[in-house]
Each structure stands twice: as structure tokens, then as C-alpha cells.
């Protein structure tokens, strides 16, 4: 069973995350940041992952610590649930249209973390959330999940659509990359024999 639970407690945040990679898309998310909850719900639903997140953070300062630490904990949970990554398809990509917006996401579950982020926002905030924090979340998630992750918004005008297409693209690319490939017969998808 590809499941994991991670707890991350610091002086700034207390976070508990549970992930089931072979779920049904059920999300039970409460971070105290409404827009982040909405995006993590998209990740679960479109990736068909079951995700539970409970986060308490220093939101009276700003949303940075809670956003980043949620990405760290969720990334760690995905990495633990993948185990040695035996039998996975490894690569995944998605091209996500959302009204006037088009975003491309490609990833390699290589255990060699790297983020390429080509996303520009025209507003500093979405609701109460700073748009610059979305890159922080993706960076934290990719680093801790062990993903080479490329996110590129090809075009778009509505900032909500832009960021939501990024999360939906991540969900679909992860769903493809983490799917078990029956032809792999439980082997690690690398000529090195390890990821």
C-alpha cells in the first residue's frame, strides 16, 4: 500500500499530512489559508490521491511559513509513499486549458529534485494570498518529493485560472508518473537500478 503520514512541527507551524497514492481523489484539507485549501483539493481530485492536511501556522505574521511547510510535509509524504519508486511509470506531463489560460506541466519522479517555474502573475495577491507564495509551495513540494518539475504557463490573463491550471497540471502529471506500470514488473525504472 502506497500510503504515508508525515508530521512537521516547528516554532512557526504544526502540520500533519496523510497521503494515499492509490486513492479516489478524496481531500480533507484545512491549512487556515482558503485559497491553498482549494488548490490542494484540486491536487487530490485530479490526481486521484487521497490527501488529508491539518496545518496550524503563524498566519498572524503572513502565509509564507504555512504555505512552504505544507509543501515540505506533503512532498515528504509523497516521497515516503513512493518508497523506492519500484514499478512506477516515472514520467508524466499535462497540458491544461482553463478558459483563456493554457499551462504545461512535465515531471520526472527521479528523486533528483529541481524546479523550473515559468509563471508570471499580474497581481500581487489572490484573495489574501500573495501570488509569490505559489512558487514557494511548488519548490518545497518538488524538493521534498524528489521531483524534477517543470511548470510553464504558456498564456493566460486571469490569475486564478493561471495558478489553478498549475495545480491541476501537477495533479495530472503526478497521476501519470506515479501510476504502476505492469510491464515494469516491480523493477525500478532506471538503468542505474535505483532512483
mmCIF file of C-alpha atoms in Angstrom:
data_model
loop_
_atom_site.group_PDB
_atom_site.id
_atom_site.type_symbol
_atom_site.label_atom_id
_atom_site.label_comp_id
_atom_site.label_asym_id
_atom_site.label_seq_id
_atom_site.Cartn_x
_atom_site.Cartn_y
_atom_site.Cartn_z
ATOM 1 C CA UNK A 1 0.000 0.000 0.000
ATOM 2 C CA UNK A 2 1.430 3.338 -1.078
ATOM 3 C CA UNK A 3 0.457 5.456 1.902
ATOM 4 C CA UNK A 4 2.364 7.726 4.239
ATOM 5 C CA UNK A 5 1.815 10.067 7.146
ATOM 6 C CA UNK A 6 4.169 12.937 7.972
ATOM 7 C CA UNK A 7 4.148 15.350 10.874
ATOM 8 C CA UNK A 8 6.218 18.536 10.788
ATOM 9 C CA UNK A 9 6.396 20.687 13.895
ATOM 10 C CA UNK A 10 8.429 23.881 14.107
ATOM 11 C CA UNK A 11 8.207 27.097 16.098
ATOM 12 C CA UNK A 12 6.278 28.529 13.120
ATOM 13 C CA UNK A 13 3.968 25.693 12.049
ATOM 14 C CA UNK A 14 2.431 22.367 13.083
ATOM 15 C CA UNK A 15 1.474 20.222 10.121
ATOM 16 C CA UNK A 16 0.122 16.684 9.758
ATOM 17 C CA UNK A 17 -0.294 15.133 6.320
ATOM 18 C CA UNK A 18 -1.558 11.742 5.165
ATOM 19 C CA UNK A 19 -1.380 10.632 1.522
ATOM 20 C CA UNK A 20 -2.681 7.562 -0.315
ATOM 21 C CA UNK A 21 -1.314 7.447 -3.863
ATOM 22 C CA UNK A 22 -3.914 4.861 -4.889
ATOM 23 C CA UNK A 23 -6.937 6.728 -3.615
ATOM 24 C CA UNK A 24 -10.084 8.104 -5.164
ATOM 25 C CA UNK A 25 -9.370 11.838 -5.075
ATOM 26 C CA UNK A 26 -10.739 12.492 -1.594
ATOM 27 C CA UNK A 27 -9.441 15.653 0.075
ATOM 28 C CA UNK A 28 -9.755 16.720 3.694
ATOM 29 C CA UNK A 29 -7.671 19.887 3.883
ATOM 30 C CA UNK A 30 -7.519 22.640 6.485
ATOM 31 C CA UNK A 31 -4.493 24.938 6.390
ATOM 32 C CA UNK A 32 -6.132 28.167 7.505
ATOM 33 C CA UNK A 33 -5.485 29.568 4.003
ATOM 34 C CA UNK A 34 -8.634 29.243 1.931
ATOM 35 C CA UNK A 35 -7.006 29.519 -1.479
ATOM 36 C CA UNK A 36 -4.311 26.952 -0.617
ATOM 37 C CA UNK A 37 -7.012 24.568 0.612
ATOM 38 C CA UNK A 38 -8.787 24.990 -2.730
ATOM 39 C CA UNK A 39 -5.577 24.186 -4.652
ATOM 40 C CA UNK A 40 -4.764 21.104 -2.554
ATOM 41 C CA UNK A 41 -8.314 19.901 -3.145
ATOM 42 C CA UNK A 42 -7.603 20.202 -6.893
ATOM 43 C CA UNK A 43 -4.369 18.212 -6.455
ATOM 44 C CA UNK A 44 -6.215 15.378 -4.732
ATOM 45 C CA UNK A 45 -9.230 15.341 -7.042
ATOM 46 C CA UNK A 46 -7.421 15.421 -10.364
ATOM 47 C CA UNK A 47 -4.521 13.200 -9.278
ATOM 48 C CA UNK A 48 -6.857 10.638 -7.671
ATOM 49 C CA UNK A 49 -4.815 10.851 -4.481
ATOM 50 C CA UNK A 50 -6.424 10.797 -1.058
ATOM 51 C CA UNK A 51 -4.940 13.711 0.865
ATOM 52 C CA UNK A 52 -5.544 14.840 4.435
ATOM 53 C CA UNK A 53 -3.804 18.009 5.662
ATOM 54 C CA UNK A 54 -4.055 19.754 9.010
ATOM 55 C CA UNK A 55 -1.913 22.855 9.391
ATOM 56 C CA UNK A 56 -1.635 25.472 12.092
ATOM 57 C CA UNK A 57 0.784 28.290 11.473
ATOM 58 C CA UNK A 58 1.753 31.839 12.291
ATOM 59 C CA UNK A 59 -0.842 33.326 9.952
ATOM 60 C CA UNK A 60 -0.888 36.492 12.049
ATOM 61 C CA UNK A 61 2.549 37.228 10.509
ATOM 62 C CA UNK A 62 1.808 36.130 6.938
ATOM 63 C CA UNK A 63 1.078 32.981 4.922
ATOM 64 C CA UNK A 64 4.685 32.182 3.950
ATOM 65 C CA UNK A 65 5.650 29.655 6.632
ATOM 66 C CA UNK A 66 2.381 27.734 6.454
ATOM 67 C CA UNK A 67 2.454 27.592 2.649
ATOM 68 C CA UNK A 68 6.072 26.466 2.409
ATOM 69 C CA UNK A 69 5.889 23.988 5.287
ATOM 70 C CA UNK A 70 2.725 22.441 3.862
ATOM 71 C CA UNK A 71 4.625 21.906 0.592
ATOM 72 C CA UNK A 72 7.522 20.355 2.515
ATOM 73 C CA UNK A 73 5.326 17.975 4.527
ATOM 74 C CA UNK A 74 3.184 16.975 1.545
ATOM 75 C CA UNK A 75 6.299 16.398 -0.568
ATOM 76 C CA UNK A 76 7.820 14.225 2.166
ATOM 77 C CA UNK A 77 4.600 12.206 2.386
ATOM 78 C CA UNK A 78 4.579 11.633 -1.387
ATOM 79 C CA UNK A 79 8.242 10.548 -1.276
ATOM 80 C CA UNK A 80 7.602 8.106 1.573
ATOM 81 C CA UNK A 81 4.509 6.718 -0.152
ATOM 82 C CA UNK A 82 6.545 6.130 -3.343
ATOM 83 C CA UNK A 83 9.105 4.128 -1.376
ATOM 84 C CA UNK A 84 11.935 3.036 -3.682
ATOM 85 C CA UNK A 85 9.734 4.028 -6.658
ATOM 86 C CA UNK A 86 9.698 0.455 -7.923
ATOM 87 C CA UNK A 87 7.176 -0.161 -10.716
ATOM 88 C CA UNK A 88 6.161 3.468 -11.329
ATOM 89 C CA UNK A 89 5.880 4.917 -14.822
ATOM 90 C CA UNK A 90 8.250 7.697 -13.651
ATOM 91 C CA UNK A 91 7.413 10.462 -16.168
ATOM 92 C CA UNK A 92 4.222 12.414 -16.540
ATOM 93 C CA UNK A 93 3.037 15.534 -18.287
ATOM 94 C CA UNK A 94 -0.138 17.500 -18.767
ATOM 95 C CA UNK A 95 -1.361 20.364 -20.898
ATOM 96 C CA UNK A 96 -4.175 22.080 -19.020
ATOM 97 C CA UNK A 97 -6.549 24.584 -20.650
ATOM 98 C CA UNK A 98 -8.682 26.648 -18.318
ATOM 99 C CA UNK A 99 -10.767 29.195 -20.182
ATOM 100 C CA UNK A 100 -8.241 31.701 -21.634
ATOM 101 C CA UNK A 101 -5.295 30.049 -19.867
ATOM 102 C CA UNK A 102 -3.018 27.223 -21.007
ATOM 103 C CA UNK A 103 -0.377 25.670 -18.742
ATOM 104 C CA UNK A 104 2.110 22.866 -19.347
ATOM 105 C CA UNK A 105 3.484 20.691 -16.529
ATOM 106 C CA UNK A 106 6.073 17.955 -17.001
ATOM 107 C CA UNK A 107 7.819 15.940 -14.333
ATOM 108 C CA UNK A 108 10.224 13.115 -13.670
ATOM 109 C CA UNK A 109 9.852 11.276 -10.341
ATOM 110 C CA UNK A 110 13.619 10.815 -10.488
ATOM 111 C CA UNK A 111 14.492 11.554 -6.848
ATOM 112 C CA UNK A 112 16.635 14.379 -8.273
ATOM 113 C CA UNK A 113 14.687 17.473 -7.229
ATOM 114 C CA UNK A 114 14.635 20.514 -9.459
ATOM 115 C CA UNK A 115 12.028 23.153 -10.249
ATOM 116 C CA UNK A 116 11.676 25.198 -13.422
ATOM 117 C CA UNK A 117 8.951 27.796 -12.802
ATOM 118 C CA UNK A 118 7.864 29.921 -15.760
ATOM 119 C CA UNK A 119 4.743 31.503 -14.343
ATOM 120 C CA UNK A 120 4.088 35.234 -14.132
ATOM 121 C CA UNK A 121 1.236 36.815 -12.209
ATOM 122 C CA UNK A 122 -0.126 40.290 -12.892
ATOM 123 C CA UNK A 123 -1.487 40.804 -9.373
ATOM 124 C CA UNK A 124 0.363 40.556 -6.059
ATOM 125 C CA UNK A 125 -2.496 38.721 -4.324
ATOM 126 C CA UNK A 126 -5.280 36.220 -4.934
ATOM 127 C CA UNK A 127 -7.735 36.806 -2.149
ATOM 128 C CA UNK A 128 -5.490 37.213 0.876
ATOM 129 C CA UNK A 129 -2.677 35.037 -0.526
ATOM 130 C CA UNK A 130 0.493 36.515 -2.034
ATOM 131 C CA UNK A 131 0.932 35.125 -5.548
ATOM 132 C CA UNK A 132 4.714 34.814 -5.000
ATOM 133 C CA UNK A 133 3.963 32.042 -2.474
ATOM 134 C CA UNK A 134 2.829 29.628 -5.175
ATOM 135 C CA UNK A 135 6.401 29.242 -6.411
ATOM 136 C CA UNK A 136 7.474 28.655 -2.795
ATOM 137 C CA UNK A 137 4.930 25.842 -2.455
ATOM 138 C CA UNK A 138 5.940 24.177 -5.736
ATOM 139 C CA UNK A 139 9.648 24.488 -4.823
ATOM 140 C CA UNK A 140 9.098 22.934 -1.393
ATOM 141 C CA UNK A 141 6.933 20.143 -2.808
ATOM 142 C CA UNK A 142 9.315 19.248 -5.671
ATOM 143 C CA UNK A 143 12.369 19.323 -3.405
ATOM 144 C CA UNK A 144 10.848 17.043 -0.800
ATOM 145 C CA UNK A 145 9.001 14.681 -3.146
ATOM 146 C CA UNK A 146 12.148 14.218 -5.234
ATOM 147 C CA UNK A 147 10.682 15.538 -8.473
ATOM 148 C CA UNK A 148 12.253 17.219 -11.457
ATOM 149 C CA UNK A 149 9.309 19.521 -12.108
ATOM 150 C CA UNK A 150 8.739 21.980 -14.954
ATOM 151 C CA UNK A 151 5.740 24.315 -14.741
ATOM 152 C CA UNK A 152 5.139 26.757 -17.583
ATOM 153 C CA UNK A 153 2.133 28.976 -18.109
ATOM 154 C CA UNK A 154 2.020 29.405 -21.878
ATOM 155 C CA UNK A 155 -0.565 32.185 -21.739
ATOM 156 C CA UNK A 156 -3.439 33.468 -19.671
ATOM 157 C CA UNK A 157 -4.944 36.598 -18.172
ATOM 158 C CA UNK A 158 -6.887 35.537 -15.094
ATOM 159 C CA UNK A 159 -4.505 34.891 -12.181
ATOM 160 C CA UNK A 160 -6.892 32.441 -10.526
ATOM 161 C CA UNK A 161 -7.031 30.397 -13.727
ATOM 162 C CA UNK A 162 -3.249 30.521 -14.080
ATOM 163 C CA UNK A 163 -2.472 29.123 -10.644
ATOM 164 C CA UNK A 164 -5.319 26.619 -10.701
ATOM 165 C CA UNK A 165 -4.114 25.261 -14.051
ATOM 166 C CA UNK A 166 -0.651 24.804 -12.481
ATOM 167 C CA UNK A 167 -2.059 22.668 -9.652
ATOM 168 C CA UNK A 168 -4.324 20.691 -11.983
ATOM 169 C CA UNK A 169 -1.372 20.121 -14.295
ATOM 170 C CA UNK A 170 0.726 18.891 -11.379
ATOM 171 C CA UNK A 171 -2.084 16.542 -10.363
ATOM 172 C CA UNK A 172 -2.437 15.003 -13.816
ATOM 173 C CA UNK A 173 1.319 14.733 -14.397
ATOM 174 C CA UNK A 174 1.806 13.087 -10.989
ATOM 175 C CA UNK A 175 -1.073 10.717 -11.657
ATOM 176 C CA UNK A 176 0.646 9.541 -14.851
ATOM 177 C CA UNK A 177 4.156 9.387 -13.360
ATOM 178 C CA UNK A 178 3.173 7.510 -10.210
ATOM 179 C CA UNK A 179 0.888 5.017 -11.934
ATOM 180 C CA UNK A 180 2.137 1.470 -11.572
ATOM 181 C CA UNK A 181 3.272 0.075 -14.919
ATOM 182 C CA UNK A 182 2.549 -3.677 -15.150
ATOM 183 C CA UNK A 183 5.339 -4.043 -17.722
ATOM 184 C CA UNK A 184 7.889 -2.811 -15.157
ATOM 185 C CA UNK A 185 7.167 -5.980 -13.129
ATOM 186 C CA UNK A 186 8.155 -4.206 -9.948
ATOM 187 C CA UNK A 187 11.536 -3.034 -11.205
ATOM 188 C CA UNK A 188 12.990 0.444 -10.668
ATOM 189 C CA UNK A 189 12.561 2.476 -13.884
ATOM 190 C CA UNK A 190 16.218 3.426 -14.258
ATOM 191 C CA UNK A 191 19.290 1.894 -15.870
ATOM 192 C CA UNK A 192 21.053 2.672 -12.575
ATOM 193 C CA UNK A 193 18.740 0.265 -10.763
ATOM 194 C CA UNK A 194 17.874 2.928 -8.199
ATOM 195 C CA UNK A 195 16.073 6.262 -8.086
#
